PDB file of C-alpha atoms in Angstrom:
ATOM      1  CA  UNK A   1     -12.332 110.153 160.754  1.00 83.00           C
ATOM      2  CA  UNK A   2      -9.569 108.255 161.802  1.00 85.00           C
ATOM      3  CA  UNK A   3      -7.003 110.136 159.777  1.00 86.00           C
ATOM      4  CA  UNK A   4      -8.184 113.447 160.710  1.00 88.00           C
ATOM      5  CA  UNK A   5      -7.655 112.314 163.994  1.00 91.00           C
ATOM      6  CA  UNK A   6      -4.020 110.868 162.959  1.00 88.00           C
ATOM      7  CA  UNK A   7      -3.555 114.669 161.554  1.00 90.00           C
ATOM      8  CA  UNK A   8      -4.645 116.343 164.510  1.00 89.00           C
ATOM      9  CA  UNK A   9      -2.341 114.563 166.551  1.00 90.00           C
ATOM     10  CA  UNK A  10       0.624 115.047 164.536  1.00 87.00           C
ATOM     11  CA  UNK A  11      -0.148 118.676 164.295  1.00 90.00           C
ATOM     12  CA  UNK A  12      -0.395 119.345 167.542  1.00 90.00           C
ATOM     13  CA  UNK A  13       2.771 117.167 168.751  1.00 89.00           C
ATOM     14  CA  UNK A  14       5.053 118.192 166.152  1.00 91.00           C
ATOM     15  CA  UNK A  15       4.065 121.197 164.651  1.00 92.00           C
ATOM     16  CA  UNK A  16       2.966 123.024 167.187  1.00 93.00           C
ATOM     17  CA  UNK A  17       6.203 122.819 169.377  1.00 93.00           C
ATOM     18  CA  UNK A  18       8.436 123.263 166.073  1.00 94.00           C
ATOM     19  CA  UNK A  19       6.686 126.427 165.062  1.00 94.00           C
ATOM     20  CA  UNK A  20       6.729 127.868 168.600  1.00 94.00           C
ATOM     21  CA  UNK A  21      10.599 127.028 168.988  1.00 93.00           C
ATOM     22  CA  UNK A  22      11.176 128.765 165.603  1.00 95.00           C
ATOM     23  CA  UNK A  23       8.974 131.841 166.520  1.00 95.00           C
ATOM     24  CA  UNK A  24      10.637 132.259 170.126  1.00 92.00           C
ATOM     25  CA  UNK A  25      13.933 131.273 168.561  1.00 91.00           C
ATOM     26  CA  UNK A  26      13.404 134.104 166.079  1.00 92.00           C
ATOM     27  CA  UNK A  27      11.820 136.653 168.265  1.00 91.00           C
ATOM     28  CA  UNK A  28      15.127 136.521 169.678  1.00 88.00           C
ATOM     29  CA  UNK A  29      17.642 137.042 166.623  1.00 88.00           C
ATOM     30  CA  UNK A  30      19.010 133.275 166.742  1.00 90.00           C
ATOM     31  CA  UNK A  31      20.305 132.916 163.865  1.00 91.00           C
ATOM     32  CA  UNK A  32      18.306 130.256 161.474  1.00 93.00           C
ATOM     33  CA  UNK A  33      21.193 127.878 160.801  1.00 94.00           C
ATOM     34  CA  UNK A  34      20.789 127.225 165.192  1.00 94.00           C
ATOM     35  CA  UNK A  35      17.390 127.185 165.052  1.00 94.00           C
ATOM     36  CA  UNK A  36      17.246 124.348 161.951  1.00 95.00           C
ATOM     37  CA  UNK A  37      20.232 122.658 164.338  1.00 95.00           C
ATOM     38  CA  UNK A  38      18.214 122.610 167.277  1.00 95.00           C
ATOM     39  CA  UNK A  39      15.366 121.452 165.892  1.00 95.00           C
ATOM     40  CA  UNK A  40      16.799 118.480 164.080  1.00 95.00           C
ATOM     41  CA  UNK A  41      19.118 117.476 166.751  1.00 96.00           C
ATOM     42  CA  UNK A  42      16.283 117.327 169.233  1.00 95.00           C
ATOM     43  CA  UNK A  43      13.975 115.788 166.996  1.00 95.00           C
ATOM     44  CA  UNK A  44      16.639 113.287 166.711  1.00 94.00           C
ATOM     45  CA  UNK A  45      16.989 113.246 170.694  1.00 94.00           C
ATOM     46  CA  UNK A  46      13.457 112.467 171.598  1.00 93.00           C
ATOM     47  CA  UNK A  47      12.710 110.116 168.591  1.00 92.00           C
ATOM     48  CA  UNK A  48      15.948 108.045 169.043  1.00 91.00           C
ATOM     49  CA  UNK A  49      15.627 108.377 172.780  1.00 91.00           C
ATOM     50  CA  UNK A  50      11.650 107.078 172.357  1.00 90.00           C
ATOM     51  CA  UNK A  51      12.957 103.811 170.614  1.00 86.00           C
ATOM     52  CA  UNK A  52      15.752 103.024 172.844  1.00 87.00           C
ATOM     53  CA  UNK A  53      13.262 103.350 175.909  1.00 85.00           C
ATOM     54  CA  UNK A  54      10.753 101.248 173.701  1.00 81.00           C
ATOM     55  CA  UNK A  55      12.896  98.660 171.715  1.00 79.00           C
ATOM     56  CA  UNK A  56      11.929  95.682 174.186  1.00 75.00           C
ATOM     57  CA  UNK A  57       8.275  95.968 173.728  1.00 75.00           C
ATOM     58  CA  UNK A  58       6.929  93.412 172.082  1.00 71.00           C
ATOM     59  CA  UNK A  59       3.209  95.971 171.323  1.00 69.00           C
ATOM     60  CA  UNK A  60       3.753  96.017 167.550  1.00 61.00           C
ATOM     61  CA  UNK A  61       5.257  92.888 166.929  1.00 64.00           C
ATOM     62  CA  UNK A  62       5.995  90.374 169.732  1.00 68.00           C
ATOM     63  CA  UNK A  63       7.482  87.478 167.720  1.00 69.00           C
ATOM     64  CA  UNK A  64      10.244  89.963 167.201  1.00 68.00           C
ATOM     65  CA  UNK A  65      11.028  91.334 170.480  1.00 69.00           C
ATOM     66  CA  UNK A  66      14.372  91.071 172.214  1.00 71.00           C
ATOM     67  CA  UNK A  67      12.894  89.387 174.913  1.00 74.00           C
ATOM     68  CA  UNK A  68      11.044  87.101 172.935  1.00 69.00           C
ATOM     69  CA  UNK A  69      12.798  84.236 173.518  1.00 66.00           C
ATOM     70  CA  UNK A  70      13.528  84.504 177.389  1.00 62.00           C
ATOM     71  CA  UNK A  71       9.554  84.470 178.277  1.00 65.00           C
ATOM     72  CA  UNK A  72       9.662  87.639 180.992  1.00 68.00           C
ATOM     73  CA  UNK A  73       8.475  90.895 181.174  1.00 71.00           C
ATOM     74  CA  UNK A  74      10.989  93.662 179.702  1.00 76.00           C
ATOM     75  CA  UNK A  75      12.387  96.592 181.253  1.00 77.00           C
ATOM     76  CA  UNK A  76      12.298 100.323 180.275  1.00 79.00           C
ATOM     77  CA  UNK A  77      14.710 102.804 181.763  1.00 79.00           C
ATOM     78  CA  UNK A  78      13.459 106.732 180.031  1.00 78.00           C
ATOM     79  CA  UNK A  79      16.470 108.144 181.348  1.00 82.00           C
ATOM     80  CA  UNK A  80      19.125 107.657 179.907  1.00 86.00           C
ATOM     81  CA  UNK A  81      16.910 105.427 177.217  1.00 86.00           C
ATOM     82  CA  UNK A  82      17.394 101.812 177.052  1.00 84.00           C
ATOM     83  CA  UNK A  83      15.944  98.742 177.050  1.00 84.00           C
ATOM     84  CA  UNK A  84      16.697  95.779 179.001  1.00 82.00           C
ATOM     85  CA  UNK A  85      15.585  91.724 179.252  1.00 81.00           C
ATOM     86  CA  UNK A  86      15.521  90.123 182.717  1.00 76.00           C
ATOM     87  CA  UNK A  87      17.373  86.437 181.983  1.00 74.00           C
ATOM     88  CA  UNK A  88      16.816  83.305 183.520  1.00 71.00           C
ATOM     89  CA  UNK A  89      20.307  83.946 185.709  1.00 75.00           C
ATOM     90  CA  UNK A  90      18.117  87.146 186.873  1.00 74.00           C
ATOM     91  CA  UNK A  91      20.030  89.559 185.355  1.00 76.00           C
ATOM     92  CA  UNK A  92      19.229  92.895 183.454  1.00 79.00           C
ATOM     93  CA  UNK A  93      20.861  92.954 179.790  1.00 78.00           C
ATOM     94  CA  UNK A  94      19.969  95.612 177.325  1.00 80.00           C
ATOM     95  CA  UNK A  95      19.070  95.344 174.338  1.00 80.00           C
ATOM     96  CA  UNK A  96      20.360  97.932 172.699  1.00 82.00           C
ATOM     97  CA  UNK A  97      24.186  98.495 170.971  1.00 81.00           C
ATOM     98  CA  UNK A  98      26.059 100.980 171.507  1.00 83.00           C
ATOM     99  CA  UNK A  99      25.411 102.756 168.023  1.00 88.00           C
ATOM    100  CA  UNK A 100      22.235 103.794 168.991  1.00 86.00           C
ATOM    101  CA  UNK A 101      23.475 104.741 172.120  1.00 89.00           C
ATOM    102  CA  UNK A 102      26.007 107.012 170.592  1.00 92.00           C
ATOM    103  CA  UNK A 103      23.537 108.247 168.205  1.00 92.00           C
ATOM    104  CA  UNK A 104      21.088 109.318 171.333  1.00 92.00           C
ATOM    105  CA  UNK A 105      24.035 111.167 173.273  1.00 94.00           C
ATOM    106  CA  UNK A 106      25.515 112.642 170.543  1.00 95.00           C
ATOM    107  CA  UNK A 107      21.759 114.545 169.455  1.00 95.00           C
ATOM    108  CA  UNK A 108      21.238 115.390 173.340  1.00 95.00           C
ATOM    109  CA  UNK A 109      24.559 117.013 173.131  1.00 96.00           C
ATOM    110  CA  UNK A 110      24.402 118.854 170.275  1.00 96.00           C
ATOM    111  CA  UNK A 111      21.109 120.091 171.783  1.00 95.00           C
ATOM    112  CA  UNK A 112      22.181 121.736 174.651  1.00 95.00           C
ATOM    113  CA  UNK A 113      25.550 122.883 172.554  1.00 95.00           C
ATOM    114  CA  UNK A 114      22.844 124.974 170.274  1.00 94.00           C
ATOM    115  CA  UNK A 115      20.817 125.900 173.098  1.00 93.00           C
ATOM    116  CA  UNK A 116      24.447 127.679 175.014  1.00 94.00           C
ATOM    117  CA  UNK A 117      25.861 128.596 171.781  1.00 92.00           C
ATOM    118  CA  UNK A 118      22.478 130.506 171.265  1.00 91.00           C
ATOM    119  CA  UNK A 119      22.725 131.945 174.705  1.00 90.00           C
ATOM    120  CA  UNK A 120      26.248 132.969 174.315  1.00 90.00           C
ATOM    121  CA  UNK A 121      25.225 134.692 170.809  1.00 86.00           C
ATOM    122  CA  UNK A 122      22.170 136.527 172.676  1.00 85.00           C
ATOM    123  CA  UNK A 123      24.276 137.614 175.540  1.00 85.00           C
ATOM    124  CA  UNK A 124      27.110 139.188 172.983  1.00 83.00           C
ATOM    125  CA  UNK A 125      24.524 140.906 170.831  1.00 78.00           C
ATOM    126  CA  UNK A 126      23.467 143.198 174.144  1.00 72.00           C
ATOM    127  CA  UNK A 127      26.881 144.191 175.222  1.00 61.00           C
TER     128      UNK A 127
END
């Protein structure tokens, strides 16, 4: 039961929203290599941007959190993502590189670049 439930879920928050993106996407001659772009890249955006926000939770495995070792409660910001550990001194740090950073803003950019470049192709295909 538990894994239909586990495949119910995934269907409806992945497949569903892919599949309607394509449809819409093709119901309005984008071409497939921006749709497959899109997709991916903000895939990539809200996964990457879900463990940044997350990364100082200690749910899973709290031996191995960030903030492990400084005994306080840590802090989520959703937007932009990150993660942060209040110190002793009282100060935020975040626990999170700037890799992943980098790897979050450059998917949310190449987002919206597909979504305009797919506007801009839409608009030129009516004139």
């Amino acid at each position: 039961m538990k894994a239909m439930i586990l495949l119910f879920a995934v269907f409806v928050v992945f497949v569903v929203p892919t599949s309607l993106v394509w449809l819409l996407g093709r119901r309005a001659r984008v071409a497939r290599w921006m749709l497959v772009v899109f997709l991916l890249a903000g895939w990539l955006t809200v996964c990457v941007g879900w463990v940044l926000s997350q990364r100082a939770k200690p749910s899973l495995f709290p031996d191995t959190s960030p903030c492990y070792g400084t005994r306080t409660t840590p802090v989520s910001q959703y937007f932009p993502p990150d993660s942060f550990c209040r110190h002793a001194d009282g100060e935020l740090r975040t626990v999170n590189g700037p890799n992943a950073k980098l790897v979050f803003w450059t998917a949310a950019n190449t987002t919206l670049a597909m979504t305009i470049a797919a506007a801009f192709v839409r608009h030129r295909q009516r004139a």
